[in-house]
Amino acid sequence: MRHPGFLLCGVALASSLASSGGQSAVTGDMQSEASINRSVDSILARLTLEQKVGQLAQYSGGWTDSMTGPGQRRPDLIDRIRAGTVGSIFNATGAQLIRQLQEIAVTQSPTKIPLLIGLDVIHGFRTTFPVPLAEASSWDPDAVYRSARVAATEAAASGIHWTFAPMVDIARDPRWGRIVEGSGEDPYLGAAMASARVRGFQTADLASPFTIMACPKHFAAYGGAEGGRDYNTVDITERTLREVYLPPFKAAVDAGAGTTMCSFNEIGGIPSTANRQLLTDILRTEWGFRGFVVSDWGSIGELQQHGIAGTLADAARLSITAGTDMDMESDAYWRHLADLVKAGTVPESVIDEAVRRVLRVKYRLGLFDNPYRWTDADIEKAMLLHPDHLAIARDMARKSIVLLKNENQLLPLRKDLPLLAVIGPLAADNDSPLGPWAAHGRADEVVTLLDGITEAVARTTRVGYARGCSIDTSGTEGFAAALGLARRADAVILALGEGRDMSGEASCRSSLDLPGSQQALLEAVVQTGKPVVLVLMNGRPLSIAWAAGHVPAIVEGWYLGTQTGNALADVIFGDYNPSGRLPVSVPRTVGQVPVYYNHKNTGRPGDTANNYTSKYLDLPLTPLYPFGFGLSYTTFAYDDLRLSAATISTTDSVHVTVRVRNAGKRAGEEVVQLYIRDDVASVTRPVMELKGFRKIPLTPGQSREVDFVITPDHLAFYDQTMQYRVEPGTFTIMVGPHSAQVQSRILTVR
Ligand code: BGC
């Protein structure tokens, strides 16, 4: 007989996967807000100052395979939990362990307040999903919602209450290793993904089964690090902050995110952890955020290295008064806040407010009703790697693949070629496809590319494998065997890219080239004259200009998680028609960075025929592959682009419609993209900005009218006085398959 809890999970999962959870994720909680506040106040009234401060202290348990930052588990952690002076721990998972820890907190400690258990659940838990950059390539928020739902289900079954995700940092610099954790370069797409993930993790009610609380991070502009070097200085204008970096955070807050994590970086001289304008004025006063802010790992203590705090006590004072409520791993709050209050340096009311925020969240999660939520080892076992989860992961993975090139329709390959060569250091690698931050993903559960291909081909087909070279060393000893295999084969699938630890936190690169001797292997394999399909596995856009010029088919696979090989085989053999589109521009070389589609025009827009214009002497103006680009096995034709009105007022909306037809022979999905440009405004505007997209399935010959509504919000921007408003004038409205191929109409706003 199946465990009753299992049935509950099945029902919960099925119902929560059925829809994307509606627009508002906060309704359910709102009704009980007044009663939660009353309960929180009554708890607060009985806590000592030390116990209050304890609620603001968070420590890494270090019970997971790897710590996610520097440092060790505190030897006194269990004693501190027993004393009721720890609010939250992370890097501790497993139904049994969490139950034990929680038991200590609620039965042995004087406060009886349950612990809040966090973890970086970034792209799946045990069933590993594609890395976020890959999922963003799906341009499919519903699919991304389902992915987050599965991650939440497995994590919750393992005792987790809270994920430090989604990472919603906009990244325009692929040298920055954490580009892999976000949704790319665009604020609009980033906002759609942020919202989908928050709703997927939390559902409409945090207390319902198999939810985990979200924590959009890193607030803010962490991706703007100079030189693409992690933790580095960010120096941007308020306009860029508001227009580029903040929209995904706003979307996450609007979707009901229970917490936010501030970032390591400074912006214009003020580290985020101590930035009152960000954490209080914008986040709380402007946006109405009601949750709490957690610091990043040790970022309170790092205010000393930044040079704005002389002591750890100073750092604690600056952070708590700016609006950072919980201290992750600096131990600054625990060591100093009570003394600061006693000395009259920090008002106790500031501590009280932070504690209220933390306790409110614990209430919203239902922890006071049931501190042991889902800590049942049988349910955990049934949920991890559940077949439904694997099926959803496979679907997400194939939706995340971007077909970059397909000369002479080399793809899809036939399944019955006599000999197929699978070559490359990533072809049989079962670890790299997990990507960075893979929670409890296990290499031995990954379907490698080689596995997936072998499984998919006809029984008569032989699949040969040669590694060729390693990922990042210069040796060529393996070339001979690989080339010998390629020469005998009818087609070659060549898997190249980066190792798992070459992107992610603290994993920045100054080069975007294929590492080690992979480029040499690529050239040698192409030289055999055999048809080559290049499959990339990587955590950032790579500068693959040579490949783009010489390899007939290129598949961008990013890191696709547990179902990597199955998803790639689905695309390579045509069981799935690729529908992914780039969420980020692919530079020709690292020297072109930053290159992004929504740039300004400048006074001298680049013009290769004209010397004194904004360009490089040795590079074309455009990226190698533009934002929004991706091929399909069919083609789509656009016509009949219309506006419902040629002229509107500043408060009106207008419909934009376009007819899209599947002009090829296969069913496929097109991502119809809407961009706008404000032609003349009181401040310079980007040459184009994404303001809508729709992913539509079309059978061969089928056509559909796609309708977008442009509202004043889409046309508005921050004027010279930073007022968000629509200015009269003309707007170019553009629709097309990607940012470098659009049709346009002019809209006049009076
Ligand atoms: C990272 C965060 C992460 C935290 C906890 C930090 O080093 O910047 O993104 O959530 O560690 O693991």
CSV table of C-alpha atoms in Angstrom, one decimal, residues 483 494 520-530 532 546-547 550-552:
chain,number,residue,atom,x,y,z
A,483,LEU,CA,39.7,11.3,-35.2
A,494,LEU,CA,30.8,16.5,-30.6
A,520,ALA,CA,42.0,22.2,-31.6
A,521,LEU,CA,39.9,19.0,-31.3
A,522,LEU,CA,36.9,20.8,-32.9
A,523,GLU,CA,38.9,21.9,-35.9
A,524,ALA,CA,40.5,18.5,-36.3
A,525,VAL,CA,37.1,16.7,-36.2
A,526,VAL,CA,35.6,19.2,-38.7
A,527,GLN,CA,38.6,18.6,-41.0
A,528,THR,CA,37.6,14.9,-41.3
A,529,GLY,CA,34.8,16.2,-43.6
A,530,LYS,CA,32.2,14.2,-41.7
A,532,VAL,CA,29.5,17.4,-37.3
A,546,TRP,CA,35.1,29.7,-35.6
A,547,ALA,CA,32.4,27.0,-35.0
A,550,HIS,CA,32.7,26.1,-40.0
A,551,VAL,CA,30.5,23.6,-38.2
A,552,PRO,CA,27.2,22.8,-39.9
